[in-house]
Coordinates of C-alpha atoms (C1' of nucleotides) in Angstrom, one line a residue:
Chain A
X22 CA 138.4 264.8 287.3
X23 CA 142.1 265.2 287.0
X24 CA 143.9 268.5 287.0
X25 CA 147.6 269.3 286.5
X26 CA 148.8 270.8 289.8
X27 CA 151.8 273.1 289.4
X28 CA 152.5 272.3 293.0
X29 CA 154.1 268.9 292.5
X30 CA 154.0 269.2 288.7
X31 CA 151.7 266.3 288.3
X32 CA 148.2 265.3 287.2
X33 CA 146.2 264.9 290.4
X34 CA 142.7 263.8 291.1
X35 CA 140.6 266.8 292.0
X36 CA 139.1 266.5 295.5
X37 CA 137.4 269.6 296.7
X38 CA 137.7 270.7 300.3
X39 CA 134.0 270.8 300.9
X40 CA 131.8 268.3 299.1
X41 CA 130.4 269.8 296.0
X42 CA 131.7 273.3 296.6
X43 CA 134.8 274.7 294.9
X44 CA 136.5 277.9 295.9
X45 CA 138.4 279.3 292.9
X46 CA 140.6 282.3 292.7
X47 CA 141.9 283.6 289.4
X48 CA 144.4 286.4 289.2
X49 CA 142.7 289.3 287.4
X50 CA 144.0 292.2 285.3
X51 CA 146.1 295.1 286.3
X52 CA 144.0 297.9 284.9
X53 CA 146.4 300.4 283.6
X54 CA 146.0 299.4 280.0
X55 CA 143.8 297.4 277.7
X56 CA 144.0 293.6 278.0
X57 CA 145.7 292.0 275.0
X58 CA 144.7 288.8 273.4
X59 CA 147.4 286.9 275.2
X60 CA 146.0 288.0 278.6
X61 CA 142.6 287.0 277.3
X62 CA 143.7 283.5 276.6
X63 CA 144.3 283.0 280.3
X64 CA 140.8 284.2 281.1
X65 CA 139.3 281.9 278.5
X66 CA 141.1 279.0 280.1
X67 CA 139.8 280.0 283.5
X68 CA 136.3 280.2 282.0
X69 CA 136.6 276.7 280.6
X70 CA 137.8 275.5 284.0
X71 CA 134.8 277.0 285.8
X72 CA 132.3 275.8 283.2
X73 CA 133.7 272.3 283.4
X74 CA 133.6 272.2 287.2
X75 CA 130.0 273.4 287.1
X76 CA 129.2 270.8 284.4
X77 CA 130.5 268.2 286.7
X78 CA 128.2 269.3 289.4
X79 CA 130.4 271.6 291.5
X80 CA 129.1 274.8 293.1
X81 CA 131.9 277.2 292.1
X82 CA 132.6 280.4 293.8
X83 CA 134.9 282.2 291.4
X84 CA 136.8 285.2 292.8
X85 CA 138.8 287.6 290.6
X86 CA 140.8 290.6 291.7
X87 CA 141.2 293.9 289.9
X88 CA 144.6 295.3 290.6
X89 CA 144.1 299.1 290.6
X90 CA 147.0 299.9 292.9
X91 CA 150.7 299.5 292.6
X92 CA 152.5 300.6 289.5
X93 CA 149.8 302.6 287.9
X94 CA 151.9 305.7 287.6
X95 CA 155.1 303.8 287.2
X96 CA 154.4 302.5 283.8
X97 CA 157.0 304.1 281.6
X98 CA 156.0 302.4 278.4
X99 CA 155.0 305.0 275.9
X100 CA 151.9 303.5 274.3
X101 CA 149.0 304.6 276.5
X102 CA 150.6 307.2 278.7
X103 CA 148.7 309.9 276.9
X104 CA 145.6 308.3 278.2
X105 CA 146.7 308.8 281.8
X106 CA 148.1 312.2 281.0
X107 CA 145.0 313.5 279.4
X108 CA 142.8 312.1 282.1
X109 CA 145.0 313.9 284.7
X110 CA 144.7 317.1 282.7
X111 CA 140.9 316.7 282.8
X112 CA 141.2 316.3 286.5
X113 CA 140.5 312.6 286.4
X114 CA 142.0 310.4 289.1
X115 CA 144.1 307.3 288.7
X116 CA 141.1 305.4 290.0
X117 CA 139.0 306.8 287.2
X118 CA 141.6 305.5 284.8
X119 CA 141.5 302.1 286.5
X120 CA 137.7 302.2 286.2
X121 CA 138.0 302.9 282.5
X122 CA 140.2 299.9 281.8
X123 CA 138.2 297.7 284.2
X124 CA 135.1 298.4 282.1
X125 CA 137.0 297.8 278.9
X126 CA 138.2 294.5 280.4
X127 CA 134.7 293.3 281.1
X128 CA 133.5 294.4 277.7
X129 CA 136.1 292.1 276.2
X130 CA 135.4 289.2 278.4
X131 CA 131.7 289.5 277.8
X132 CA 132.3 289.5 274.0
X133 CA 134.3 286.3 274.5
X134 CA 131.5 284.6 276.4
X135 CA 133.6 284.5 279.5
X136 CA 131.2 284.2 282.4
X137 CA 131.7 287.0 284.9
X138 CA 133.3 285.8 288.2
X139 CA 131.0 285.3 291.2
X140 CA 132.9 288.0 293.0
X141 CA 135.0 290.7 291.4
X142 CA 137.0 292.7 294.0
X143 CA 139.2 295.7 293.7
X144 CA 142.5 296.0 295.6
X145 CA 141.7 299.6 296.6
X146 CA 138.6 298.4 298.4
X147 CA 140.5 296.0 300.5
X148 CA 143.4 298.0 301.9
X149 CA 142.4 297.4 305.5
X150 CA 142.1 293.6 304.8
X151 CA 145.7 293.7 303.5
X152 CA 146.9 295.7 306.5
X153 CA 145.2 293.2 308.9
X154 CA 146.9 290.3 307.1
X155 CA 150.3 292.0 307.1
X156 CA 150.0 292.5 310.8
X157 CA 149.4 288.7 311.3
X158 CA 152.5 288.0 309.2
X159 CA 154.4 290.5 311.3
X160 CA 153.1 289.0 314.6
X161 CA 154.4 285.6 313.5
X162 CA 157.8 287.0 313.0
X163 CA 158.3 286.9 309.3
X164 CA 159.0 290.6 308.6
X165 CA 161.5 293.3 309.1
X166 CA 161.5 297.0 308.5
X167 CA 164.2 298.6 306.5
X168 CA 164.6 301.8 304.5
X169 CA 161.1 302.8 305.1
X170 CA 159.5 299.6 303.8
X171 CA 158.2 296.4 305.5
X172 CA 159.8 293.3 304.0
X173 CA 158.9 289.7 304.1
X174 CA 161.9 287.6 305.1
X175 CA 161.9 284.5 302.9
X176 CA 164.6 282.8 305.0
X177 CA 162.0 282.5 307.7
X178 CA 159.7 280.5 305.5
X179 CA 160.8 277.0 305.2
X180 CA 159.0 276.0 302.0
X181 CA 159.8 279.2 300.1
X182 CA 160.0 278.5 296.4
X183 CA 158.4 275.1 296.4
X184 CA 155.8 275.9 293.8
X185 CA 158.4 277.0 291.3
X186 CA 161.1 274.5 292.3
X187 CA 163.4 277.3 293.3
X188 CA 166.5 276.7 295.2
X189 CA 167.6 280.0 296.6
X190 CA 171.3 279.4 296.6
X191 CA 171.3 278.5 292.9
X192 CA 169.4 281.4 291.6
X193 CA 171.3 284.2 290.1
X194 CA 169.9 287.1 292.0
X195 CA 169.6 290.3 290.2
X196 CA 170.4 288.8 286.8
X197 CA 168.0 291.2 285.3
X198 CA 167.4 293.8 287.8
X199 CA 169.3 295.7 290.5
X200 CA 169.0 294.4 294.0
X201 CA 167.2 296.6 296.5
X202 CA 170.0 297.3 299.0
X203 CA 167.5 297.2 301.9
X204 CA 166.8 293.5 301.4
X205 CA 168.6 291.0 303.6
X206 CA 167.9 288.4 301.0
X207 CA 167.5 289.2 297.3
X208 CA 164.2 287.3 297.3
X209 CA 162.7 289.2 300.1
X210 CA 159.7 291.2 299.0
X211 CA 157.9 294.3 300.2
X212 CA 154.6 293.9 302.1
X213 CA 154.2 297.6 302.6
X214 CA 155.9 300.6 301.0
X215 CA 156.3 304.0 302.5
X216 CA 159.2 304.8 300.2
X217 CA 157.9 304.6 296.7
X218 CA 160.2 303.7 294.0
X219 CA 158.1 305.8 291.8
X220 CA 158.2 309.5 292.0
X221 CA 154.5 310.2 292.0
X222 CA 152.7 307.3 293.6
X223 CA 149.2 308.5 293.4
X224 CA 147.4 306.4 296.0
X225 CA 148.5 306.4 299.6
X226 CA 147.0 305.1 302.8
X227 CA 147.8 305.3 306.5
X228 CA 149.1 302.2 308.1
X229 CA 150.9 301.0 311.2
X230 CA 154.1 301.3 309.2
X231 CA 153.4 304.8 307.9
X232 CA 151.6 306.4 305.0
X233 CA 152.2 304.4 301.9
X234 CA 150.8 301.6 299.8
X235 CA 150.7 297.8 299.8
X236 CA 153.2 295.4 298.2
X237 CA 152.3 293.8 294.9
X238 CA 151.4 290.3 296.2
X239 CA 149.4 290.9 299.3
X240 CA 146.1 291.8 297.7
X241 CA 145.6 288.3 296.3
X242 CA 146.3 286.7 299.6
X243 CA 144.0 289.1 301.5
X244 CA 141.1 289.1 299.1
X245 CA 141.1 285.4 298.4
X246 CA 141.1 284.5 302.1
X247 CA 138.4 287.1 302.7
X248 CA 136.0 285.6 300.2
X249 CA 137.1 281.9 300.0
X250 CA 138.4 281.3 303.5
X251 CA 141.9 280.6 304.8
X252 CA 142.2 277.5 302.7
X253 CA 140.5 277.0 299.3
X254 CA 140.7 274.7 296.3
X255 CA 142.1 276.2 293.2
X256 CA 144.2 279.2 292.3
X257 CA 145.0 280.0 288.7
X258 CA 146.9 282.5 286.6
X259 CA 149.5 282.8 283.9
X260 CA 152.7 280.8 284.0
X261 CA 154.7 284.0 284.5
X262 CA 153.2 284.2 288.0
X263 CA 154.7 280.9 289.2
X264 CA 158.1 282.0 290.2
X265 CA 157.4 285.3 291.8
X266 CA 153.8 286.3 292.4
X267 CA 152.4 283.0 293.4
X268 CA 155.5 281.9 295.2
X269 CA 155.3 285.1 297.3
X270 CA 151.6 284.8 297.8
X271 CA 152.1 281.3 299.3
X272 CA 154.9 282.4 301.6
X273 CA 153.0 285.4 303.0
X274 CA 149.6 283.6 303.2
X275 CA 150.9 280.5 305.0
X276 CA 153.1 282.7 307.2
X277 CA 150.0 284.5 308.3
X278 CA 147.8 281.5 308.9
X279 CA 150.3 278.8 309.8
X280 CA 148.7 276.3 307.5
X281 CA 148.3 275.3 303.9
X282 CA 146.5 277.8 301.8
X283 CA 145.7 276.5 298.3
X284 CA 145.3 272.9 297.2
X285 CA 145.6 273.1 293.4
X286 CA 147.6 275.6 291.4
X287 CA 146.9 275.9 287.7
X288 CA 148.7 277.9 285.2
X289 CA 148.0 278.8 281.6
X290 CA 150.8 279.0 279.1
X291 CA 151.4 281.9 276.8
X292 CA 150.0 282.9 273.5
X293 CA 153.2 283.4 271.4
X294 CA 154.0 285.1 268.2
X295 CA 156.8 284.3 265.9
X296 CA 159.2 286.3 267.9
X297 CA 157.9 285.3 271.3
X298 CA 155.3 286.3 273.8
X299 CA 153.0 289.2 273.3
X300 CA 154.1 292.3 275.0
X301 CA 153.9 296.0 274.7
X302 CA 157.7 296.5 274.6
X303 CA 158.0 294.4 271.4
X304 CA 155.3 296.4 269.8
X305 CA 153.1 293.3 269.4
X306 CA 150.1 294.3 271.4
X307 CA 146.9 293.0 269.9
X308 CA 143.6 293.7 271.6
X309 CA 140.4 292.0 271.0
X310 CA 139.1 295.2 269.4
X311 CA 141.9 295.0 266.9
X312 CA 140.6 291.7 265.8
X313 CA 137.0 293.0 265.7
X314 CA 138.2 295.9 263.6
X315 CA 139.7 293.5 261.2
X316 CA 136.4 291.8 260.8
X317 CA 136.7 288.9 263.2
X318 CA 134.0 287.8 265.6
X319 CA 135.4 287.7 269.2
X320 CA 134.2 284.1 269.3
X321 CA 136.6 283.3 266.4
X322 CA 139.3 284.0 268.9
X323 CA 137.6 281.9 271.6
X324 CA 137.5 279.0 269.1
X325 CA 141.1 279.6 268.2
X326 CA 142.1 279.3 271.9
X327 CA 140.0 276.1 272.3
X328 CA 142.2 274.5 269.6
X329 CA 145.2 274.3 271.8
X330 CA 145.7 272.8 275.3
X331 CA 146.0 275.5 278.0
X332 CA 149.4 274.1 279.2
X333 CA 151.0 274.5 275.8
X334 CA 152.1 277.6 274.2
X335 CA 149.8 278.5 271.4
X336 CA 151.2 280.2 268.4
X337 CA 149.1 283.1 267.1
X338 CA 149.0 284.1 263.4
X339 CA 146.4 285.6 261.2
X340 CA 146.3 282.5 259.2
X341 CA 145.6 280.5 262.3
X342 CA 142.8 282.9 263.2
X343 CA 141.4 282.6 259.7
X344 CA 141.3 278.9 260.1
X345 CA 139.6 279.1 263.5
X346 CA 137.0 281.4 262.0
X347 CA 136.4 279.0 259.1
X348 CA 135.9 276.1 261.5
X349 CA 133.7 278.1 263.8
X350 CA 131.4 279.3 261.0
X351 CA 131.2 275.7 259.7
X352 CA 130.2 274.7 263.2
X353 CA 127.5 277.3 263.3
X354 CA 126.2 276.3 259.8
X355 CA 126.1 272.7 261.0
X356 CA 124.0 273.7 264.0
X357 CA 121.7 275.7 261.8
X358 CA 121.3 272.8 259.5
X359 CA 120.6 270.5 262.4
X360 CA 118.0 272.8 263.8
X361 CA 116.2 272.7 260.4
X362 CA 116.6 269.0 260.2
X363 CA 115.4 268.4 263.7
X364 CA 112.4 270.5 263.0
X365 CA 111.9 271.7 266.5
X366 CA 112.9 274.6 268.6
X367 CA 116.0 274.1 270.8
X368 CA 114.2 274.5 274.1
X369 CA 112.0 271.4 273.4
X370 CA 115.0 269.2 272.8
X371 CA 115.8 266.1 274.8
X372 CA 117.8 266.8 277.9
X373 CA 121.3 265.2 277.8
X374 CA 120.2 262.1 279.7
X375 CA 117.5 261.5 277.2
X376 CA 119.8 261.5 274.2
X377 CA 120.2 258.3 272.3
X378 CA 123.0 255.9 273.0
X379 CA 125.1 256.7 270.0
X380 CA 125.2 260.5 270.6
X381 CA 125.6 259.9 274.3
X382 CA 128.8 258.0 273.8
X383 CA 130.3 261.1 272.2
X384 CA 129.0 263.2 275.1
X385 CA 130.8 260.8 277.4
X386 CA 134.0 261.0 275.4
X387 CA 133.7 264.8 275.5
X388 CA 133.4 264.7 279.3
X389 CA 136.3 262.3 279.5
X390 CA 138.5 264.7 277.6
X391 CA 137.5 267.5 279.9
X392 CA 138.0 265.5 283.0
X393 CA 141.6 264.8 281.8
X394 CA 143.0 268.2 282.7
X395 CA 140.7 270.1 280.4
X396 CA 141.8 268.5 277.1
X397 CA 139.9 270.9 274.9
X398 CA 141.5 269.8 271.6
X399 CA 140.4 266.3 272.2
X400 CA 136.9 267.5 273.3
X401 CA 136.7 269.5 270.1
X402 CA 137.6 266.5 268.1
X403 CA 134.7 264.7 269.7
X404 CA 132.4 267.5 268.7
X405 CA 133.4 267.2 265.0
X406 CA 133.3 263.4 264.9
X407 CA 129.9 263.4 266.5
X408 CA 128.6 265.9 264.0
X409 CA 129.8 263.8 261.1
X410 CA 128.4 260.6 262.4
X411 CA 125.5 259.8 260.1
X412 CA 124.1 257.3 262.6
X413 CA 123.0 260.0 264.9
X414 CA 119.5 261.5 264.4
X415 CA 119.5 265.3 263.9
X416 CA 117.6 265.9 267.1
X417 CA 120.1 263.9 269.1
X418 CA 123.0 265.6 267.5
X419 CA 121.6 269.0 268.1
X420 CA 120.8 268.3 271.8
X421 CA 124.3 266.8 272.1
X422 CA 126.2 269.8 270.5
X423 CA 124.2 272.3 272.5
X424 CA 125.0 270.4 275.7
X425 CA 128.7 270.5 274.7
X426 CA 128.4 274.2 274.1
X427 CA 127.7 274.8 277.7
X428 CA 131.5 274.4 278.1
X429 CA 132.6 275.5 274.7
X430 CA 130.7 278.8 275.1
X431 CA 130.3 279.5 271.4
X432 CA 126.7 280.7 271.6
X433 CA 125.6 277.8 269.4
X434 CA 122.1 277.9 270.9
X435 CA 121.8 281.3 269.3
X436 CA 123.1 280.1 266.0
X437 CA 120.8 281.1 263.2
X438 CA 121.0 281.8 259.5
X439 CA 123.0 284.9 259.1
X440 CA 120.7 285.6 256.2
X441 CA 118.0 286.5 258.7
X442 CA 119.7 289.8 259.3
X443 CA 119.3 290.9 255.7
X444 CA 116.6 293.6 255.3
X445 CA 113.4 292.8 253.5
X446 CA 114.0 295.2 250.6
X447 CA 117.3 293.5 249.8
X448 CA 115.7 290.1 250.1
X449 CA 113.0 291.1 247.6
X450 CA 115.7 292.3 245.2
X451 CA 117.6 289.1 245.6
X452 CA 114.5 287.0 244.9
X453 CA 113.7 289.1 241.9
X454 CA 117.2 288.5 240.5
X455 CA 116.7 284.8 241.2
X456 CA 113.5 284.8 239.2
X457 CA 115.2 286.6 236.3
X458 CA 118.0 284.1 236.4
X459 CA 115.6 281.2 236.4
X460 CA 113.9 282.6 233.3
X461 CA 117.3 283.0 231.6
X462 CA 118.1 279.4 232.5
X463 CA 114.9 278.2 231.1
X464 CA 115.7 280.0 227.9
X465 CA 119.1 278.3 228.0
X466 CA 120.7 281.7 228.1
X467 CA 123.4 280.6 230.5
X468 CA 125.5 283.6 229.8
X469 CA 122.8 285.9 231.2
X470 CA 122.1 283.5 234.1
X471 CA 125.8 283.4 235.1
X472 CA 126.0 287.2 234.8
X473 CA 123.2 287.5 237.4
X474 CA 124.9 285.0 239.6
X475 CA 128.2 286.9 239.4
X476 CA 126.5 290.2 240.1
X477 CA 125.1 288.8 243.3
X478 CA 128.3 287.1 244.2
X479 CA 130.1 290.5 243.9
X480 CA 127.7 291.7 246.6
X481 CA 128.5 288.8 248.9
X482 CA 125.5 286.7 247.9
X483 CA 126.1 283.2 246.8
X484 CA 123.4 281.4 244.9
X485 CA 122.9 277.6 245.3
X486 CA 120.8 275.6 242.9
X487 CA 119.1 272.8 244.6
X488 CA 116.6 270.2 243.2
X489 CA 113.8 272.2 244.7
X490 CA 114.9 275.6 243.4
X491 CA 117.5 278.2 244.0
X492 CA 118.5 279.5 247.4
X493 CA 121.0 282.1 248.5
X494 CA 123.4 282.7 251.4
X495 CA 125.9 285.2 252.4
X496 CA 129.5 284.3 251.6
X497 CA 131.8 284.1 254.5
Chain B
rG6 C1' 174.5 281.7 285.2
rG7 C1' 170.0 278.8 287.3
rC8 C1' 165.2 276.5 286.3
rG9 C1' 161.4 274.8 282.9
rC10 C1' 158.8 273.9 278.3
rC11 C1' 158.6 272.7 273.1
rG12 C1' 160.1 270.8 268.0
rU13 C1' 154.2 265.9 264.8
rA14 C1' 151.7 266.6 257.4
rC15 C1' 151.0 272.9 253.5
rC16 C1' 149.0 275.6 258.4
rC17 C1' 147.0 275.2 263.6
rA18 C1' 147.0 271.1 266.8
rA19 C1' 146.0 266.3 269.9
rG20 C1' 148.1 261.6 271.1
rA21 C1' 150.4 257.4 272.6
rG22 C1' 155.8 251.9 274.4
rG23 C1' 152.6 248.2 269.7
rU24 C1' 152.3 251.1 264.9
rA25 C1' 149.7 258.7 264.0
rA26 C1' 142.7 262.6 266.8
rG27 C1' 140.3 266.9 265.0
rG28 C1' 140.1 271.5 262.3
rG29 C1' 141.8 274.7 258.2
rA30 C1' 143.8 274.3 253.3
rG31 C1' 144.7 271.2 248.9
rA32 C1' 143.3 266.9 245.5
rG33 C1' 139.8 263.3 243.2
rG34 C1' 134.7 261.9 242.9
rU35 C1' 129.0 262.2 243.2
rC36 C1' 125.6 266.1 242.0
rU37 C1' 125.1 270.5 238.4
rG38 C1' 124.1 273.6 231.9
rC39 C1' 128.5 275.4 234.5
rA40 C1' 129.2 276.8 239.4
rA41 C1' 128.3 276.9 244.6
rA42 C1' 126.8 274.1 248.6
rA43 C1' 126.5 269.3 250.4
rC44 C1' 128.2 264.4 250.7
rC45 C1' 132.0 260.6 249.8
rU46 C1' 137.2 259.5 249.2
rU47 C1' 142.0 261.3 249.8
rU48 C1' 146.9 263.9 251.8
rA49 C1' 152.9 262.0 257.6
rU50 C1' 155.7 253.8 256.8
rG51 C1' 156.2 259.2 259.5
rC52 C1' 156.4 262.4 264.5
rA53 C1' 163.9 267.9 264.6
rU54 C1' 168.9 265.0 264.4
rC55 C1' 172.1 261.1 266.3
rG56 C1' 172.8 257.3 269.7
rG57 C1' 170.8 253.9 273.7
rU58 C1' 167.0 250.7 276.4
rU59 C1' 163.2 247.3 274.3
rC60 C1' 160.5 241.8 270.9
rG61 C1' 159.0 246.7 269.4
rA62 C1' 159.8 253.9 270.3
rU63 C1' 157.5 258.8 267.3
rU64 C1' 156.1 258.0 272.6
rC65 C1' 161.4 256.1 277.8
rC66 C1' 166.9 257.6 278.5
rG67 C1' 171.2 260.5 276.8
rA68 C1' 173.5 263.9 273.5
rU69 C1' 173.1 267.5 269.6
rC70 C1' 170.7 271.3 266.8
rG71 C1' 166.6 274.8 266.8
rG72 C1' 162.6 277.7 269.2
rC73 C1' 160.3 279.7 273.6
rG74 C1' 159.3 280.9 278.7
rC75 C1' 160.6 282.2 283.9
rC76 C1' 164.4 284.0 287.4
rU77 C1' 161.8 292.2 287.1
rC78 C1' 155.8 294.4 286.7
rC79 C1' 153.8 290.9 283.3
rA80 C1' 148.5 286.3 281.4

RNA sequence: GGCGCCGUACCCAAGAGGUAAGGGAGAGGUCUGCAAAACCUUUAUGCAUCGGUUCGAUUCCGAUCGGCGCCUCCA
């Protein structure tokens, strides 16, 4: 398969370090607030990546960090501060707050059918690993101590900025922020703080450089190497990480080990609103729960994300989400219909390799799209074209779509008539109404018949007259 | 100031140097007492604008306009 590697900005054939094993590290959430749907887009992308790699036979070890140290108390946004404050008043610790948002994060990802990473690791559980790594960097001569903090000296690292295409002399340092006067070079960054820039840094640890806390980039270097080795295959995150976070991770990691660290860098583009990216400061902070509260299924949002390529900005709108929901429900209906037509339970279906040639061609096209840098929109197009191909027997189509869903992650195997959830009493009532309407129709009293139909429709029940009688369904 | 991305039908969104996937929405039709559903058909001679390269560009190059991102924690 081919993946777009930010390092080199090109499509590259994916060759894992070790045979069929893939070491994958995805930057996880900073747990001082709820994740918003823009954040979630990136995790959906990573989920698609992992599912695709596994589909193609790789044994993936997926590591994700939980950043529960750093700027937890430095967040001066107003939104959720009361959360922190009330927790403190109740005697809760910052770590308990972190745990709260970590739990919330995994509730969201689970609702989106995002597979849990193989290893989830918290920064605060790995302080010693970070200290050990910093000492290696220090021993190799890449650091200096100033103003109470230990800095990484970017001028010592020859390839600094390669990932982002940065040329230090051309950057306008401090364009948007004041330069730390302790830095020799504006792009130097802190490995270990003893002088907090926040007044009440809550978490402190002893270290060779004094009591303090780690810099913001070191945790990813330390934890990824701990679980995946000093060199591994893929590292992913949002595009915003390219210039600073990942650039600094590379510098410190390779300064410590003296060799290449990561082979493939992948970055997901932003979900954008009319006015730009989603952020707290602009007041456009939508959580998955907000969508649920408005009546959407989390998978509507997953489907929405599947509609755009991960390397393109995706514009969010309620209209767009409505369209995704309509498409997803149509897909589910289709699968339900196929199940009935195929007349057999899903588990007894043909395995992919036993599917007929016609359907198999679509499966191949689907895989081809995935292997071309995860071209989900094209893969989705194959899904629909296959489903509308009348040449394909229902059983084949069903086996095919369920196999595709191993990557789509839309829970199509669980698709069933939503009508099954209606309670028995209501069903009896509906059936009674249908009988009364049938009688009215027989008497050619269409006004009465239509009145019954309208009454049901007002309750969200749609009647459908078929050659073999009248059936009903819930309206979308 | 530096770096980068994008501008495709009513909406979302693929794509490709050789004549525009898919979904949503809309329209027409079949069916129906009428609907609904389903199915069929259909909706960009056109891909921001202006130049250039080419037998040929929307796809390559340049300029312009517009939008967005990064250079600060940030998905």
